[in-house]
Structure formats: structure tokens, C-alpha cells
mmCIF file of C-alpha atoms in Angstrom:
data_model
loop_
_atom_site.group_PDB
_atom_site.id
_atom_site.type_symbol
_atom_site.label_atom_id
_atom_site.label_comp_id
_atom_site.label_asym_id
_atom_site.label_seq_id
_atom_site.Cartn_x
_atom_site.Cartn_y
_atom_site.Cartn_z
ATOM 1 C CA MET A 1 -0.080 -0.130 0.010
ATOM 2 C CA THR A 2 0.992 3.585 -0.316
ATOM 3 C CA GLU A 3 1.615 5.549 2.818
ATOM 4 C CA GLN A 4 0.885 9.297 2.714
ATOM 5 C CA ALA A 5 1.620 11.401 5.676
ATOM 6 C CA VAL A 6 -0.756 14.202 6.555
ATOM 7 C CA ASN A 7 2.004 16.796 6.124
ATOM 8 C CA ASP A 8 2.925 15.450 2.631
ATOM 9 C CA PRO A 9 2.656 18.418 0.012
ATOM 10 C CA ASP A 10 0.681 15.911 -2.199
ATOM 11 C CA ALA A 11 -1.694 14.976 0.578
ATOM 12 C CA PRO A 12 -5.452 15.754 -0.090
ATOM 13 C CA ARG A 13 -6.587 19.243 1.048
ATOM 14 C CA GLY A 14 -9.944 20.795 1.720
ATOM 15 C CA CYS A 15 -13.463 19.024 1.542
ATOM 16 C CA PRO A 16 -13.179 15.664 -0.150
ATOM 17 C CA VAL A 17 -16.367 16.368 -2.036
ATOM 18 C CA ALA A 18 -15.950 20.081 -2.644
ATOM 19 C CA HIS A 19 -15.994 19.608 -6.411
ATOM 20 C CA GLY A 20 -18.649 16.904 -6.638
ATOM 21 C CA THR A 21 -21.463 15.108 -5.021
ATOM 22 C CA GLY A 22 -19.466 12.527 -3.165
ATOM 23 C CA ASP A 23 -20.448 9.630 -5.374
ATOM 24 C CA GLY A 24 -17.991 6.879 -5.034
ATOM 25 C CA LEU A 25 -16.849 7.846 -1.708
ATOM 26 C CA THR A 26 -16.911 5.149 1.079
ATOM 27 C CA ARG A 27 -19.778 5.648 3.701
ATOM 28 C CA LEU A 28 -18.845 4.935 7.210
ATOM 29 C CA TYR A 29 -22.381 3.974 8.045
ATOM 30 C CA GLY A 30 -24.974 1.579 6.734
ATOM 31 C CA PRO A 31 -25.053 -2.178 6.467
ATOM 32 C CA GLU A 32 -21.496 -2.712 5.355
ATOM 33 C CA ALA A 33 -20.032 -0.399 7.997
ATOM 34 C CA ALA A 34 -22.034 -2.368 10.636
ATOM 35 C CA THR A 35 -20.941 -5.830 9.586
ATOM 36 C CA ASP A 36 -17.454 -5.400 8.141
ATOM 37 C CA PRO A 37 -15.790 -2.215 9.379
ATOM 38 C CA ARG A 38 -12.341 -3.840 9.279
ATOM 39 C CA GLY A 39 -12.881 -4.674 5.678
ATOM 40 C CA ILE A 40 -13.753 -1.069 4.858
ATOM 41 C CA TYR A 41 -10.542 0.207 6.609
ATOM 42 C CA GLU A 42 -8.328 -2.176 4.891
ATOM 43 C CA ARG A 43 -9.737 -1.160 1.395
ATOM 44 C CA LEU A 44 -9.370 2.493 2.257
ATOM 45 C CA ARG A 45 -5.722 1.905 3.188
ATOM 46 C CA GLU A 46 -5.177 0.141 -0.039
ATOM 47 C CA GLU A 47 -6.853 2.763 -2.123
ATOM 48 C CA HIS A 48 -5.760 5.945 -0.372
ATOM 49 C CA GLY A 49 -2.913 5.299 2.099
ATOM 50 C CA SER A 50 -3.088 6.742 5.563
ATOM 51 C CA VAL A 51 -5.577 9.508 4.864
ATOM 52 C CA ALA A 52 -8.904 8.749 3.054
ATOM 53 C CA PRO A 53 -11.924 10.761 2.022
ATOM 54 C CA VAL A 54 -15.114 9.338 3.378
ATOM 55 C CA LEU A 55 -18.736 10.203 4.189
ATOM 56 C CA LEU A 56 -20.207 10.090 7.554
ATOM 57 C CA GLU A 57 -23.894 9.567 8.364
ATOM 58 C CA GLY A 58 -26.015 11.950 6.381
ATOM 59 C CA ASP A 59 -23.312 11.942 3.690
ATOM 60 C CA VAL A 60 -21.177 14.545 5.605
ATOM 61 C CA PRO A 61 -17.782 14.666 3.964
ATOM 62 C CA ALA A 62 -14.735 14.024 6.100
ATOM 63 C CA TRP A 63 -11.119 12.901 6.069
ATOM 64 C CA LEU A 64 -10.381 9.599 7.927
ATOM 65 C CA VAL A 65 -6.919 9.341 9.273
ATOM 66 C CA LEU A 66 -5.814 5.610 9.324
ATOM 67 C CA GLY A 67 -2.127 5.586 9.990
ATOM 68 C CA TYR A 68 -0.921 5.372 13.692
ATOM 69 C CA ARG A 69 1.768 7.933 13.277
ATOM 70 C CA ASP A 70 -0.492 10.359 11.429
ATOM 71 C CA ASN A 71 -3.116 9.946 14.190
ATOM 72 C CA ARG A 72 -0.573 10.719 16.857
ATOM 73 C CA ARG A 73 0.451 13.847 14.875
ATOM 74 C CA VAL A 74 -3.186 14.968 14.674
ATOM 75 C CA LEU A 75 -3.718 14.374 18.380
ATOM 76 C CA ASP A 76 -0.505 15.967 19.409
ATOM 77 C CA THR A 77 -0.673 19.128 17.322
ATOM 78 C CA PRO A 78 -3.838 20.925 18.470
ATOM 79 C CA ARG A 79 -2.558 24.245 16.964
ATOM 80 C CA GLN A 80 -3.048 22.770 13.501
ATOM 81 C CA PHE A 81 -5.732 20.197 14.301
ATOM 82 C CA THR A 82 -8.008 21.795 16.852
ATOM 83 C CA ARG A 83 -10.415 19.918 19.020
ATOM 84 C CA ASP A 84 -12.862 22.862 18.914
ATOM 85 C CA ALA A 85 -15.604 21.803 16.541
ATOM 86 C CA ARG A 86 -17.273 25.320 16.640
ATOM 87 C CA ILE A 87 -14.950 26.465 13.935
ATOM 88 C CA TRP A 88 -16.075 23.583 11.651
ATOM 89 C CA ARG A 89 -16.885 25.194 8.430
ATOM 90 C CA ASP A 90 -19.661 22.799 7.252
ATOM 91 C CA TRP A 91 -21.463 23.325 10.601
ATOM 92 C CA ARG A 92 -20.970 27.042 10.679
ATOM 93 C CA GLU A 93 -22.393 27.486 7.242
ATOM 94 C CA GLY A 94 -25.396 25.298 7.934
ATOM 95 C CA ARG A 95 -24.475 22.200 5.839
ATOM 96 C CA VAL A 96 -24.525 20.108 9.020
ATOM 97 C CA ALA A 97 -27.424 20.677 11.357
ATOM 98 C CA ASP A 98 -27.282 20.621 15.170
ATOM 99 C CA THR A 99 -29.838 17.794 14.901
ATOM 100 C CA SER A 100 -27.449 15.782 12.715
ATOM 101 C CA PRO A 101 -26.862 12.136 14.148
ATOM 102 C CA ILE A 102 -23.160 12.768 14.094
ATOM 103 C CA MET A 103 -23.232 15.789 16.365
ATOM 104 C CA PRO A 104 -23.228 13.942 19.663
ATOM 105 C CA MET A 105 -19.853 12.511 18.584
ATOM 106 C CA VAL A 106 -18.248 15.390 16.843
ATOM 107 C CA GLY A 107 -20.005 18.533 18.256
ATOM 108 C CA TRP A 108 -18.483 20.852 20.761
ATOM 109 C CA ARG A 109 -18.899 20.132 24.460
ATOM 110 C CA PRO A 110 -17.622 21.890 27.576
ATOM 111 C CA ASP A 111 -15.234 19.024 28.388
ATOM 112 C CA CYS A 112 -11.573 18.279 27.857
ATOM 113 C CA VAL A 113 -12.237 16.390 24.596
ATOM 114 C CA SER A 114 -13.429 19.574 22.877
ATOM 115 C CA GLN A 115 -10.910 22.069 24.342
ATOM 116 C CA ASP A 116 -7.357 23.210 23.383
ATOM 117 C CA GLY A 117 -4.586 24.759 25.267
ATOM 118 C CA GLU A 118 -5.015 25.752 28.881
ATOM 119 C CA PRO A 119 -8.726 24.747 29.201
ATOM 120 C CA HIS A 120 -7.877 21.320 27.946
ATOM 121 C CA ARG A 121 -5.016 20.956 30.486
ATOM 122 C CA ARG A 122 -7.121 22.140 33.326
ATOM 123 C CA LEU A 123 -10.041 19.856 32.567
ATOM 124 C CA ARG A 124 -7.816 16.896 31.680
ATOM 125 C CA GLY A 125 -6.008 17.421 34.993
ATOM 126 C CA ALA A 126 -9.289 16.826 36.828
ATOM 127 C CA VAL A 127 -9.858 13.572 34.905
ATOM 128 C CA THR A 128 -6.361 12.407 35.452
ATOM 129 C CA ASP A 129 -6.392 13.076 39.217
ATOM 130 C CA GLY A 130 -9.626 11.244 39.615
ATOM 131 C CA LEU A 131 -8.181 8.168 37.749
ATOM 132 C CA LEU A 132 -4.971 8.391 39.693
ATOM 133 C CA ALA A 133 -6.874 8.211 42.914
ATOM 134 C CA ALA A 134 -7.675 4.537 42.025
ATOM 135 C CA SER A 135 -4.491 2.594 42.406
ATOM 136 C CA GLY A 136 -3.371 0.024 39.668
ATOM 137 C CA ARG A 137 -3.964 -2.587 42.110
ATOM 138 C CA GLY A 138 -7.517 -1.527 42.763
ATOM 139 C CA VAL A 139 -8.297 -1.308 39.162
ATOM 140 C CA ARG A 140 -6.966 -4.856 38.624
ATOM 141 C CA ARG A 141 -8.965 -6.258 41.499
ATOM 142 C CA HIS A 142 -12.295 -4.694 40.308
ATOM 143 C CA ALA A 143 -11.546 -5.749 36.674
ATOM 144 C CA THR A 144 -10.918 -9.269 37.700
ATOM 145 C CA TYR A 145 -14.082 -9.422 39.843
ATOM 146 C CA PHE A 146 -16.405 -8.147 37.142
ATOM 147 C CA ALA A 147 -14.625 -10.178 34.397
ATOM 148 C CA ASN A 148 -15.318 -13.344 36.371
ATOM 149 C CA LYS A 149 -18.978 -12.312 36.866
ATOM 150 C CA GLN A 150 -19.314 -11.747 33.107
ATOM 151 C CA ILE A 151 -17.743 -15.097 32.283
ATOM 152 C CA ASP A 152 -19.908 -16.925 34.877
ATOM 153 C CA ALA A 153 -23.029 -15.450 33.115
ATOM 154 C CA PHE A 154 -22.306 -17.354 29.945
ATOM 155 C CA VAL A 155 -20.054 -20.168 30.764
ATOM 156 C CA ASP A 156 -22.861 -22.670 30.864
ATOM 157 C CA ALA A 157 -23.759 -21.969 27.487
ATOM 158 C CA GLY A 158 -20.334 -22.803 26.251
ATOM 159 C CA ARG A 159 -20.142 -19.830 23.782
ATOM 160 C CA ALA A 160 -20.385 -16.014 23.844
ATOM 161 C CA ASP A 161 -19.915 -13.009 21.698
ATOM 162 C CA LEU A 162 -16.766 -11.395 23.152
ATOM 163 C CA VAL A 163 -17.989 -7.945 22.275
ATOM 164 C CA ALA A 164 -21.743 -7.985 23.105
ATOM 165 C CA ASP A 165 -21.543 -10.394 26.123
ATOM 166 C CA TYR A 166 -18.226 -9.285 27.540
ATOM 167 C CA ALA A 167 -15.943 -6.498 26.444
ATOM 168 C CA GLU A 168 -18.732 -3.915 25.823
ATOM 169 C CA TYR A 169 -19.771 -3.905 29.491
ATOM 170 C CA LEU A 170 -16.602 -4.700 31.487
ATOM 171 C CA PRO A 171 -15.064 -1.199 31.407
ATOM 172 C CA MET A 172 -18.332 0.484 32.517
ATOM 173 C CA LEU A 173 -18.801 -2.068 35.271
ATOM 174 C CA VAL A 174 -15.338 -1.307 36.628
ATOM 175 C CA LEU A 175 -16.007 2.330 36.565
ATOM 176 C CA THR A 176 -19.206 2.090 38.718
ATOM 177 C CA ARG A 177 -16.913 1.052 41.586
ATOM 178 C CA PHE A 178 -14.932 4.352 41.146
ATOM 179 C CA TRP A 179 -18.118 6.270 40.890
ATOM 180 C CA GLY A 180 -19.286 4.804 44.177
ATOM 181 C CA PHE A 181 -22.422 2.796 43.141
ATOM 182 C CA PRO A 182 -23.485 0.577 46.038
ATOM 183 C CA ARG A 183 -22.627 -3.194 45.666
ATOM 184 C CA GLY A 184 -25.431 -4.954 44.107
ATOM 185 C CA ARG A 185 -26.514 -2.088 41.873
ATOM 186 C CA GLU A 186 -23.442 -1.689 39.864
ATOM 187 C CA SER A 187 -24.199 -4.393 37.250
ATOM 188 C CA ALA A 188 -27.601 -2.962 36.466
ATOM 189 C CA ARG A 189 -26.106 0.642 36.308
ATOM 190 C CA GLY A 190 -23.166 -0.477 34.292
ATOM 191 C CA ILE A 191 -25.207 -2.435 31.814
ATOM 192 C CA GLN A 192 -27.602 0.456 31.424
ATOM 193 C CA CYS A 193 -24.885 2.953 30.707
ATOM 194 C CA ALA A 194 -22.965 0.703 28.411
ATOM 195 C CA GLY A 195 -25.860 -0.519 26.452
ATOM 196 C CA SER A 196 -28.034 2.674 26.221
ATOM 197 C CA GLN A 197 -26.369 3.576 22.956
ATOM 198 C CA GLY A 198 -25.821 0.089 21.780
ATOM 199 C CA TRP A 199 -22.919 -0.884 19.495
ATOM 200 C CA GLY A 200 -22.038 2.300 17.531
ATOM 201 C CA GLY A 201 -25.158 4.023 18.578
ATOM 202 C CA ARG A 202 -27.491 1.262 17.431
ATOM 203 C CA PRO A 203 -29.693 -0.883 19.649
ATOM 204 C CA ALA A 204 -28.428 -4.246 20.654
ATOM 205 C CA ALA A 205 -30.428 -6.196 18.302
ATOM 206 C CA GLN A 206 -28.782 -4.403 15.453
ATOM 207 C CA ARG A 207 -25.207 -4.807 16.568
ATOM 208 C CA PRO A 208 -22.759 -6.616 14.420
ATOM 209 C CA HIS A 209 -21.282 -9.719 15.966
ATOM 210 C CA HIS A 210 -17.509 -10.165 15.955
ATOM 211 C CA ARG A 211 -16.093 -13.330 17.377
ATOM 212 C CA ASP A 212 -12.377 -13.736 18.067
ATOM 213 C CA PRO A 213 -11.248 -16.869 16.206
ATOM 214 C CA ARG A 214 -8.613 -17.548 18.789
#
């Protein structure tokens, strides 16, 4: 495949569908995206390298950064790649409405994910301090406890979906201990929080099922 860094002078610039309708661009939503996302990413890497033009839900044009080093550069260079979605041209000019289904993911929020500079450092510091308050040993103990509970729930069946039946809920269940939920209520609260949006924002019945062949 051809690797193309985001700072390559020949790298694509501007809106990927600025001079067309977007026909032929890969959509990151719909049946194929739900059932074979890895296949989509591999095809995009083969066709475009580490930066690919795509369409988000509602046919909103975007650039998808696929390379690890390029993702690090985007995340570590806020002066060039801001986290503040309020300057997004398509949103400011009305091409993406506040009611768009992608806005809960990409829209601005008053949290560390949407801030740059000092506001980001201040808000991230609060998150980091909260996480550091739980020792590594404590995290391991809670993770082991809930992992065993999740496994016990499906062990008699002899099979499980490693995402829908295990991995999707485990992090949230562990976090309920740090949030202070009373014992006995953490499972219901964790499952409610982790499952309220479903896989990729879809209800559980519509989730794709990925099984680790190992």
C-alpha cells in the first residue's frame, strides 16, 4: 500500500467532495459499515494510504486518518488540528445541522475532549487526578471481579460474543466502583450505561457480532 503522511505536500486538502456530489466515496455508516468495518478500513488503506476521503452519516464529507503515526500527529498538534468543533466550516455554514446524528460524537462540548490549550490541560487534569486516585492494584482487583462475573454469566452456554456479552460492558462495570455505586446495583447501572447507545449508537439487536477466532 502507499503511505501518505498528513504533512505530505501531495496529501489531499480541503473538503473531499468540494467539487462533486461525493459519489463513489466510502460511507462509514450503513449495512457494510455495521458488519465489516475492518474490511472497509483495509480497503481504504489500499486505495488511499493513511488519509482517506469518506462520508459520515448523512453524507457529511470528512477525512479519515488511518495511520498510527498520522493519528498521533493529529492528536498531538492542536494548533494545527484543533479539538474545537465550533470552527467547523460545514457546521458554521449550515450544511450540518445541530440535529445531525453525528453531532453527539463530533459536536463541541464543555469538556476536555473539545478544548485546546490551557482549558484542555485544566479539565484533563481533573480527569487524570480522579483516575490516579484509584491505584493500579484497585483497578486490577475490580476488573478481575467483574470479568469473572461476566464469564460466569455465559459459561454454561459454552459460547459467547466477546463484544456483546463481555468486552462492551466490562469497562463500565469497573467504573461503577470508582463512581461509588452501591454493591448489588453496579451491574444494572453499568449495563444500562454501556448498553443505552448500543454498539456504534445502534440498539443491541442491530449490533454486528464479531467473534475472536482464537
